[in-house]
Coordinates of C-alpha atoms in Angstrom, one line a residue:
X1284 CA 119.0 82.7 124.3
X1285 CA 119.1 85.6 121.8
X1286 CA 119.7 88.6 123.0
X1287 CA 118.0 92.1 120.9
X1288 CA 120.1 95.2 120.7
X1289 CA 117.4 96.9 119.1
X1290 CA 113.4 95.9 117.8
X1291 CA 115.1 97.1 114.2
X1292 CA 117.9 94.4 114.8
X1293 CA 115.8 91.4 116.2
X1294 CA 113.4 91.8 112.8
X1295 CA 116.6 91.5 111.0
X1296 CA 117.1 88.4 112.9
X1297 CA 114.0 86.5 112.3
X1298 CA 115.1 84.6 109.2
X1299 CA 117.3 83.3 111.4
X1300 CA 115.6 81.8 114.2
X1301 CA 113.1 80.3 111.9
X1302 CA 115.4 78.5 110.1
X1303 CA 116.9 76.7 113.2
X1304 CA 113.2 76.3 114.5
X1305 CA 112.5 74.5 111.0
X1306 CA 116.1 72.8 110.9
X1307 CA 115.8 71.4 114.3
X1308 CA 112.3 71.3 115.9
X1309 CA 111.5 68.4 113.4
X1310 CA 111.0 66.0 116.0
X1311 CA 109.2 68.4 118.8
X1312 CA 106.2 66.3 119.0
X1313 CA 102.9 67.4 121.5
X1314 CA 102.0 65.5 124.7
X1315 CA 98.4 65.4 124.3
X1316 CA 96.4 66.5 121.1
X1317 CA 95.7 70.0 121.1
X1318 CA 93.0 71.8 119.3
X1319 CA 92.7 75.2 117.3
X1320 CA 88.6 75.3 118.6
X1321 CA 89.7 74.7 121.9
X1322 CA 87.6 77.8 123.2
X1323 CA 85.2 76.9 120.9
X1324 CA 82.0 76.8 123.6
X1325 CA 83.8 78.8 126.3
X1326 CA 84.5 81.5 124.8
X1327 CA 83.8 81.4 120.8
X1328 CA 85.1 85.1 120.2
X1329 CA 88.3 84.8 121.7
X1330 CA 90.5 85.1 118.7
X1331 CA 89.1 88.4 117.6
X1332 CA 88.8 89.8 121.3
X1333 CA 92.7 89.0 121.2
X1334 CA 93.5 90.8 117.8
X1335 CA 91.5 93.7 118.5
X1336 CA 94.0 94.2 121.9
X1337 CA 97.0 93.5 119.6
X1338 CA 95.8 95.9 116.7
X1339 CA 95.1 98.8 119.3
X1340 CA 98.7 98.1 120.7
X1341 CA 100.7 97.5 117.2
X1342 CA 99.2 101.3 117.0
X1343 CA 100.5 102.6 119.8
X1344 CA 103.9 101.6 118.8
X1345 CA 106.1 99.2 116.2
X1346 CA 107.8 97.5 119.4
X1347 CA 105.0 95.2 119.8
X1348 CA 105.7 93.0 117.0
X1349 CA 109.0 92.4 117.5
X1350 CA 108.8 92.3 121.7
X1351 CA 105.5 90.1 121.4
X1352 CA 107.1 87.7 118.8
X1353 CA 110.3 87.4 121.1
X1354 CA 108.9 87.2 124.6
X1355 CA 106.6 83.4 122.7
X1356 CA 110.5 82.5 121.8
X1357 CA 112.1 83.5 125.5
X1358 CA 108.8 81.6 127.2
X1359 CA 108.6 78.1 124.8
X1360 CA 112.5 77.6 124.7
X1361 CA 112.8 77.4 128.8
X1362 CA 110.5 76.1 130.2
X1363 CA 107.7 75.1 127.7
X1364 CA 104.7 77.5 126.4
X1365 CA 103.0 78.0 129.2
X1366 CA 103.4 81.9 129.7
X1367 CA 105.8 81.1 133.0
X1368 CA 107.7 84.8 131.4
X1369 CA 105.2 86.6 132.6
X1370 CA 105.1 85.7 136.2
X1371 CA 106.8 87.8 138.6
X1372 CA 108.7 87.2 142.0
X1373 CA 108.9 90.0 144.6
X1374 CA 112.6 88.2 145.4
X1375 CA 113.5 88.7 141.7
X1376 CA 114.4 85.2 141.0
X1377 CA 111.3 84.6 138.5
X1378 CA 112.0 83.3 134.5
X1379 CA 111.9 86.6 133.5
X1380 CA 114.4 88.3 135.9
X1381 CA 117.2 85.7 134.6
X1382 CA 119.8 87.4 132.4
X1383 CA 118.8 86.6 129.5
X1384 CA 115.3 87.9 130.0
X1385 CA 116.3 91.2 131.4
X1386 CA 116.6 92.9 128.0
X1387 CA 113.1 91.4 126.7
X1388 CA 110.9 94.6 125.7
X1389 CA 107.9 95.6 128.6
X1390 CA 105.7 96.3 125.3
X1391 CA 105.7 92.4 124.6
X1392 CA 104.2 91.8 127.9
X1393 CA 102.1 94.9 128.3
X1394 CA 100.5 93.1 124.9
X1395 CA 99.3 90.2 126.7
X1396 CA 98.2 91.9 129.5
X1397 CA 95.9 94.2 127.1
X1398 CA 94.5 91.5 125.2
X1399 CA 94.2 89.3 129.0
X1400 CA 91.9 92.2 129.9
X1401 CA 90.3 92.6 127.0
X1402 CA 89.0 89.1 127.2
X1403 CA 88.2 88.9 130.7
X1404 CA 86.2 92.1 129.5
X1405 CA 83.3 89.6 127.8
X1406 CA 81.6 87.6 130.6
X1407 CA 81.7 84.7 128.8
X1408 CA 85.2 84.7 128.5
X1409 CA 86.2 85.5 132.3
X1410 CA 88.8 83.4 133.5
X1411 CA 88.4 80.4 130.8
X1412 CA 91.5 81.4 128.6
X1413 CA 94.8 80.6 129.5
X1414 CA 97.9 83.5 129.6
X1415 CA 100.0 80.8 127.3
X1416 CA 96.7 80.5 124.5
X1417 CA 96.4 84.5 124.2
X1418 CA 100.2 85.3 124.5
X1419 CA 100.2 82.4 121.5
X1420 CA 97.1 84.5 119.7
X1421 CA 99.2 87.7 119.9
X1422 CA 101.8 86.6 118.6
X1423 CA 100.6 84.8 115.8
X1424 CA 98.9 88.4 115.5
X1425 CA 102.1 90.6 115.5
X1426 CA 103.4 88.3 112.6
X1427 CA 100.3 89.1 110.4
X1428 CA 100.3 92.3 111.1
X1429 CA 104.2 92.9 110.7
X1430 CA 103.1 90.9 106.8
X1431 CA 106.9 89.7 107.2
X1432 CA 107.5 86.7 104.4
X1433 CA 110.5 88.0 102.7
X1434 CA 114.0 86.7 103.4
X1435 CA 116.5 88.3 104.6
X1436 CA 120.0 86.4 105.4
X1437 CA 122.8 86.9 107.1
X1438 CA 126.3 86.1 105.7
X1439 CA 126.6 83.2 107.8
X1440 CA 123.6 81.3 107.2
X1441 CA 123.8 82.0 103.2
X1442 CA 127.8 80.9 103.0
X1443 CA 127.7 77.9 105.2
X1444 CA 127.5 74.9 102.9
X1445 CA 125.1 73.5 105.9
X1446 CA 122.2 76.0 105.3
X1447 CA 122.9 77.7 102.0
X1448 CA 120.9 75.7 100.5
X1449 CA 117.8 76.8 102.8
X1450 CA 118.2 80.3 102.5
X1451 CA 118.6 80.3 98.2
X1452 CA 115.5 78.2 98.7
X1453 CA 113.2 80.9 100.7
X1454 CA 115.2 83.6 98.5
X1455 CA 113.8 82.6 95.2
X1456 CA 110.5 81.5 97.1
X1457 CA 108.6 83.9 99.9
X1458 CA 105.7 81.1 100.0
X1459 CA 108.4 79.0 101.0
X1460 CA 109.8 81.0 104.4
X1461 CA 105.6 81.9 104.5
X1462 CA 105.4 77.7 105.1
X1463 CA 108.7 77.0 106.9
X1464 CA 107.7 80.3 109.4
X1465 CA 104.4 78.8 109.9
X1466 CA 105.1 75.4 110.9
X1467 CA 108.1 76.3 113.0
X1468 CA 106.0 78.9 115.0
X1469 CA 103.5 75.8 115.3
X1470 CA 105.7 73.5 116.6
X1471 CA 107.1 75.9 119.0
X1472 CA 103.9 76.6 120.0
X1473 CA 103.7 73.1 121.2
X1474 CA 107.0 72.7 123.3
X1475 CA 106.3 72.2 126.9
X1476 CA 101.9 72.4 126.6
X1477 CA 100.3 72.1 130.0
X1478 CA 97.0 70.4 129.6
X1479 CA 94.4 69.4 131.5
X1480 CA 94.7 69.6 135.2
X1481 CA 98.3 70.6 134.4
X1482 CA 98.1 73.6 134.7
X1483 CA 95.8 76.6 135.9
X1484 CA 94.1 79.8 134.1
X1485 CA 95.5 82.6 135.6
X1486 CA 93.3 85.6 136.7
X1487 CA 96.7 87.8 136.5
X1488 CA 99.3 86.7 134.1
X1489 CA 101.8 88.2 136.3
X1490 CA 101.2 85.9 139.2
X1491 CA 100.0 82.3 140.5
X1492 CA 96.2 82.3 141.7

């Protein structure tokens, strides 16, 4: 997993991990289909109930962007997206006490719990959104609101021969990382879905119901 010495450091280090998502999630394929208007009846104001939470906490402090954006990574690449980070375990054996969770920023999951209340907040909405769909929403939030597109590599990925290539092409081209960001995010959004009856919706997203 990667670890963060700093927010400042991990921001640094975004080129990087989206060009392994994009080098090697190519054949990360969903389960079942999924749908962007999943909430569509349930709860149709969802996505701005969600940004409104992340805007109030990106104010607060810059550490949400970069502790929202790497708490998606730390939960899709274990055990699939399905917000199992955020549990916790009063014997301290849950994902997120593992090592390599230990230094992932409380701000990131303070986010989701902010934008999980503020949801539950609208009657409609009570209980019919899943942890993993609004830790998904913030993040994609964070990113917008961070307006990162620019590349900037490391001296590794832009002098080995195996990814030079990649990083001269989303030097000379923002609206090329823009497009490689976005559909790696996507398919890392889909590692590991729980659908259907898979799964539950979580009153608290810190514990089982």
């Amino acid at each position: 997993m990667i670890k963060m010495a700093s927010p400042r450091s991990f921001i640094l280090a975004l080129p990087a991990i989206v060009l392994v998502l994009a080098l090697f999630m190519t054949t990360v394929t969903a389960q079942s289909k999924l749908s962007t208007n999943f909430y569509k009846n349930s709860c149709p104001n969802v996505e701005s109930l969600v940004r409104s939470a992340v805007n109030n906490k990106f104010r607060q402090t810059f550490v949400t962007a970069p502790a929202t954006l790497r708490l998606f990574f730390h939960d899709c690449f274990v055990r699939g997206c399905d917000a199992s980070v955020m549990l916790s375990s009063p014997n301290g054996n849950a994902e997120k006490d593992h090592p390599d969770n230990l230094s992932l920023a409380g701000d990131g999951f303070d986010t989701v719990i902010k934008a999980k209340a503020a949801v539950d907040r609208d009657s409609r909405c009570r209980n019919k959104v899943s942890c993993a769909d609004i830790l998904a929403l913030a993040t994609r939030d964070v990113v917008v609101l961070q307006g990162k597109g620019l590349f900037t590599s490391d001296q590794i990925l832009f002098t080995d021969n195996r990814s030079k290539s990649v990083v001269n092409s989303f030097a000379s081209s923002p609206a090329a990382f823009n497009k490689a960001f976005a559909d790696a995010m996507t398919k890392l959004g889909r590692v590991g879905v729980l659908t259907g009856t898979q799964g539950e919706i979580r009153k608290d997203c810190t514990r089982p119901n």
